[in-house]
Amino acid sequence: MYFWLTSSTKGEPGPWDTIWQHSRIFFGPLPSEDEDIQRALLRTGNRSGPAVCHRSKAVQEDVDKIVDWALQTNTAAAIKGAGMIMLAFLGFLRFSELVQLRFADVSHKGGDSQLEDQKPIKKAKGRYRSGKPPSRDYASRLIKKTCVEAGLGSRNLTPHSFRGGAATTTIRRGVDPANVMRVGRWKSVKSFQGYIDPTPL
């Protein structure tokens, strides 16, 4: 309904403009301060959507540096933060999926670790050893603190930098974007493009 009211071709008044003109006849003219608000509201109807915002994306070297730092520091907080970052990057995980992981979701086969596909958003009732999942706030603060202490404070990495960073890194290595979308569980190309850092030619 809102789209119909505000959409018009350039140069022609749309249905919303016509309705507004008729209401001015009925209600009288607007005070001058309200006309500015009206113009701003009408301009918003002509926008097609927000521009894609490309935030800082983590690269493989960032993750390697964080893991090396955590192993040298050898504290529980450093290892926990680096582990979360590594899982987020290697698993193309959404932040909500990351905080809902359970220890049972990670299986070990030989020297490899594998994250079980468990539809994390729908089914996860993840619990840490204490029986409670970490809060989003705790996990976010831990990841940001880990990045800063590992020497990556200037990169402005956030918990969301690792999913997009993994996708960007994979595409730059020559993997078909359709396969990256499937592995990363993106449903639309439009949402996927917001996660990919533009690649220079």
Short mmCIF file of C-alpha atoms in Angstrom, two decimals:
data_model
loop_
_atom_site.label_atom_id
_atom_site.label_comp_id
_atom_site.label_asym_id
_atom_site.label_seq_id
_atom_site.Cartn_x
_atom_site.Cartn_y
_atom_site.Cartn_z
CA MET A 1 0.00 0.00 0.00
CA TYR A 2 2.76 2.46 0.95
CA PHE A 3 4.68 1.73 -2.25
CA TRP A 4 1.57 2.32 -4.37
CA LEU A 5 0.92 5.65 -2.69
CA THR A 6 4.43 6.96 -3.12
CA SER A 7 5.47 5.52 -6.47
CA SER A 8 5.25 7.66 -9.56
CA THR A 9 7.18 8.14 -12.74
CA LYS A 10 9.48 11.11 -12.83
CA GLY A 11 7.75 14.32 -13.79
CA GLU A 12 4.22 13.04 -13.15
CA PRO A 13 2.34 13.41 -9.87
CA GLY A 14 1.74 10.06 -8.25
CA PRO A 15 -1.42 8.99 -6.40
CA TRP A 16 0.05 10.26 -3.11
CA ASP A 17 0.61 13.73 -4.59
CA THR A 18 -2.99 13.83 -5.83
CA ILE A 19 -4.37 12.77 -2.45
CA TRP A 20 -2.23 15.40 -0.75
CA GLN A 21 -3.44 18.19 -3.04
CA HIS A 22 -7.07 17.29 -2.36
CA SER A 23 -6.46 17.21 1.41
CA ARG A 24 -4.98 20.73 1.26
CA ILE A 25 -8.24 21.99 -0.23
CA PHE A 26 -10.22 20.33 2.55
CA PHE A 27 -7.95 21.08 5.53
CA GLY A 28 -6.37 24.33 4.38
CA PRO A 29 -2.70 25.18 3.81
CA LEU A 30 0.04 23.78 6.04
CA PRO A 31 2.07 26.00 8.32
CA SER A 32 5.55 26.61 6.83
CA GLU A 33 7.36 24.39 9.37
CA ASP A 34 5.11 21.45 8.46
CA GLU A 35 5.78 21.91 4.74
CA ASP A 36 9.44 20.99 5.30
CA ILE A 37 8.36 17.78 7.01
CA GLN A 38 5.93 17.04 4.19
CA ARG A 39 8.63 17.51 1.54
CA ALA A 40 11.01 15.23 3.45
CA LEU A 41 8.34 12.53 3.73
CA LEU A 42 7.52 12.74 0.03
CA ARG A 43 11.23 12.47 -0.89
CA THR A 44 11.55 9.26 1.11
CA GLY A 45 8.88 7.68 -1.08
CA ASN A 46 11.12 8.04 -4.13
CA ARG A 47 13.98 6.02 -2.66
CA SER A 48 14.44 2.48 -3.89
CA GLY A 49 16.19 1.26 -0.74
CA PRO A 50 19.27 1.82 1.33
CA ALA A 51 22.64 1.62 -0.37
CA VAL A 52 24.71 -1.46 0.37
CA CYS A 53 27.11 -0.68 3.21
CA HIS A 54 30.37 -2.62 3.08
CA ARG A 55 31.75 -2.94 6.60
CA SER A 56 35.23 -4.16 7.43
CA LYS A 57 35.69 -7.78 6.41
CA ALA A 58 38.12 -10.13 8.07
CA VAL A 59 40.63 -11.94 5.87
CA GLN A 60 42.39 -15.25 6.47
CA GLU A 61 45.51 -13.44 7.71
CA ASP A 62 43.44 -11.69 10.41
CA VAL A 63 42.10 -15.01 11.69
CA ASP A 64 45.59 -16.57 11.59
CA LYS A 65 47.01 -13.64 13.55
CA ILE A 66 44.25 -13.91 16.18
CA VAL A 67 44.74 -17.67 16.60
CA ASP A 68 48.54 -17.30 16.87
CA TRP A 69 48.12 -14.53 19.46
CA ALA A 70 45.67 -16.65 21.49
CA LEU A 71 47.99 -19.66 21.49
CA GLN A 72 50.91 -17.50 22.67
CA THR A 73 48.81 -15.72 25.30
CA ASN A 74 47.35 -19.04 26.46
CA THR A 75 44.54 -17.64 28.63
CA ALA A 76 41.01 -19.04 28.73
CA ALA A 77 39.49 -15.77 27.47
CA ALA A 78 41.97 -15.49 24.57
CA ILE A 79 41.43 -19.09 23.47
CA LYS A 80 37.66 -18.80 23.81
CA GLY A 81 37.57 -15.56 21.78
CA ALA A 82 39.89 -16.92 19.09
CA GLY A 83 37.88 -20.15 18.94
CA MET A 84 34.66 -18.22 18.38
CA ILE A 85 36.31 -16.13 15.66
CA MET A 86 37.77 -19.18 13.94
CA LEU A 87 34.40 -20.99 13.97
CA ALA A 88 32.58 -17.89 12.68
CA PHE A 89 35.05 -17.50 9.81
CA LEU A 90 35.46 -21.13 8.79
CA GLY A 91 31.76 -21.96 9.22
CA PHE A 92 30.37 -18.82 7.51
CA LEU A 93 28.32 -18.45 10.69
CA ARG A 94 25.82 -15.76 11.47
CA PHE A 95 26.41 -14.23 14.88
CA SER A 96 23.15 -15.77 16.15
CA GLU A 97 24.34 -19.20 14.99
CA LEU A 98 27.71 -18.74 16.65
CA VAL A 99 26.30 -18.01 20.11
CA GLN A 100 23.98 -21.02 19.91
CA LEU A 101 26.64 -23.63 19.12
CA ARG A 102 27.00 -26.63 21.41
CA PHE A 103 30.15 -28.63 22.00
CA ALA A 104 28.30 -31.61 20.53
CA ASP A 105 27.92 -29.72 17.22
CA VAL A 106 31.65 -30.04 16.53
CA SER A 107 32.88 -33.52 15.61
CA HIS A 108 36.49 -34.60 15.27
CA LYS A 109 37.57 -37.00 12.54
CA GLY A 110 41.27 -37.67 12.42
CA GLY A 111 43.03 -34.32 12.52
CA ASP A 112 39.99 -32.43 11.20
CA SER A 113 37.08 -30.81 13.00
CA GLN A 114 33.68 -30.65 11.38
CA LEU A 115 30.68 -28.49 12.25
CA GLU A 116 27.47 -30.49 12.02
CA ASP A 117 24.71 -29.00 9.84
CA GLN A 118 21.91 -28.62 12.35
CA LYS A 119 19.84 -25.66 11.12
CA PRO A 120 21.16 -23.61 14.05
CA ILE A 121 18.56 -20.85 14.05
CA LYS A 122 15.58 -23.20 14.28
CA LYS A 123 16.90 -26.06 16.38
CA ALA A 124 19.79 -24.81 18.44
CA LYS A 125 19.36 -24.84 22.16
CA GLY A 126 23.10 -24.42 22.61
CA ARG A 127 24.58 -24.64 26.06
CA TYR A 128 28.08 -24.11 27.31
CA ARG A 129 29.50 -26.10 30.18
CA SER A 130 27.62 -23.92 32.66
CA GLY A 131 24.35 -24.98 31.04
CA LYS A 132 23.59 -21.55 29.61
CA PRO A 133 24.38 -20.17 26.16
CA PRO A 134 26.62 -17.12 26.12
CA SER A 135 24.70 -13.88 25.77
CA ARG A 136 25.06 -11.98 22.52
CA ASP A 137 26.50 -9.07 24.48
CA TYR A 138 29.15 -11.24 26.16
CA ALA A 139 30.15 -12.89 22.88
CA SER A 140 30.28 -9.56 21.05
CA ARG A 141 32.45 -7.94 23.73
CA LEU A 142 34.76 -10.98 23.84
CA ILE A 143 35.24 -11.00 20.06
CA LYS A 144 35.93 -7.25 19.90
CA LYS A 145 38.32 -7.47 22.87
CA THR A 146 40.13 -10.41 21.28
CA CYS A 147 40.58 -8.50 18.00
CA VAL A 148 41.95 -5.43 19.79
CA GLU A 149 44.33 -7.40 22.02
CA ALA A 150 45.58 -9.40 19.03
CA GLY A 151 46.67 -6.12 17.43
CA LEU A 152 43.78 -5.70 14.99
CA GLY A 153 42.06 -2.75 16.67
CA SER A 154 42.62 -0.49 13.66
CA ARG A 155 40.72 -2.93 11.42
CA ASN A 156 37.42 -2.23 13.26
CA LEU A 157 36.34 -5.86 13.07
CA THR A 158 32.98 -6.79 14.57
CA PRO A 159 31.31 -10.18 15.12
CA HIS A 160 29.71 -9.75 11.68
CA SER A 161 33.05 -9.19 9.91
CA PHE A 162 33.90 -12.89 9.82
CA ARG A 163 30.94 -14.27 7.86
CA GLY A 164 31.33 -11.68 5.09
CA GLY A 165 35.10 -11.97 5.28
CA ALA A 166 34.94 -15.72 4.75
CA ALA A 167 32.67 -15.29 1.73
CA THR A 168 34.86 -12.55 0.23
CA THR A 169 38.05 -14.55 0.80
CA THR A 170 36.53 -17.67 -0.77
CA ILE A 171 35.32 -15.81 -3.86
CA ARG A 172 38.70 -14.12 -4.32
CA ARG A 173 40.27 -17.59 -4.33
CA GLY A 174 38.16 -18.49 -7.37
CA VAL A 175 35.19 -20.35 -5.88
CA ASP A 176 31.90 -19.88 -7.73
CA PRO A 177 29.72 -17.34 -5.84
CA ALA A 178 26.70 -19.64 -6.21
CA ASN A 179 28.55 -22.30 -4.19
CA VAL A 180 29.56 -19.72 -1.58
CA MET A 181 25.91 -18.66 -1.26
CA ARG A 182 24.85 -22.27 -0.74
CA VAL A 183 27.53 -23.00 1.86
CA GLY A 184 26.86 -19.71 3.67
CA ARG A 185 23.09 -20.27 3.59
CA TRP A 186 22.24 -16.96 1.89
CA LYS A 187 18.75 -17.04 0.41
CA SER A 188 18.98 -14.10 -2.00
CA VAL A 189 21.65 -12.54 -4.17
CA LYS A 190 20.73 -9.09 -2.85
CA SER A 191 21.45 -10.00 0.78
CA PHE A 192 24.58 -11.89 -0.28
CA GLN A 193 25.98 -8.81 -2.05
CA GLY A 194 25.84 -6.85 1.21
CA TYR A 195 28.30 -9.31 2.75
CA ILE A 196 30.81 -9.35 -0.10
CA ASP A 197 33.55 -6.75 -0.18
CA PRO A 198 33.90 -5.26 -3.67
CA THR A 199 36.88 -6.87 -5.37
CA PRO A 200 39.22 -4.50 -7.21
CA LEU A 201 39.80 -5.31 -10.87
#
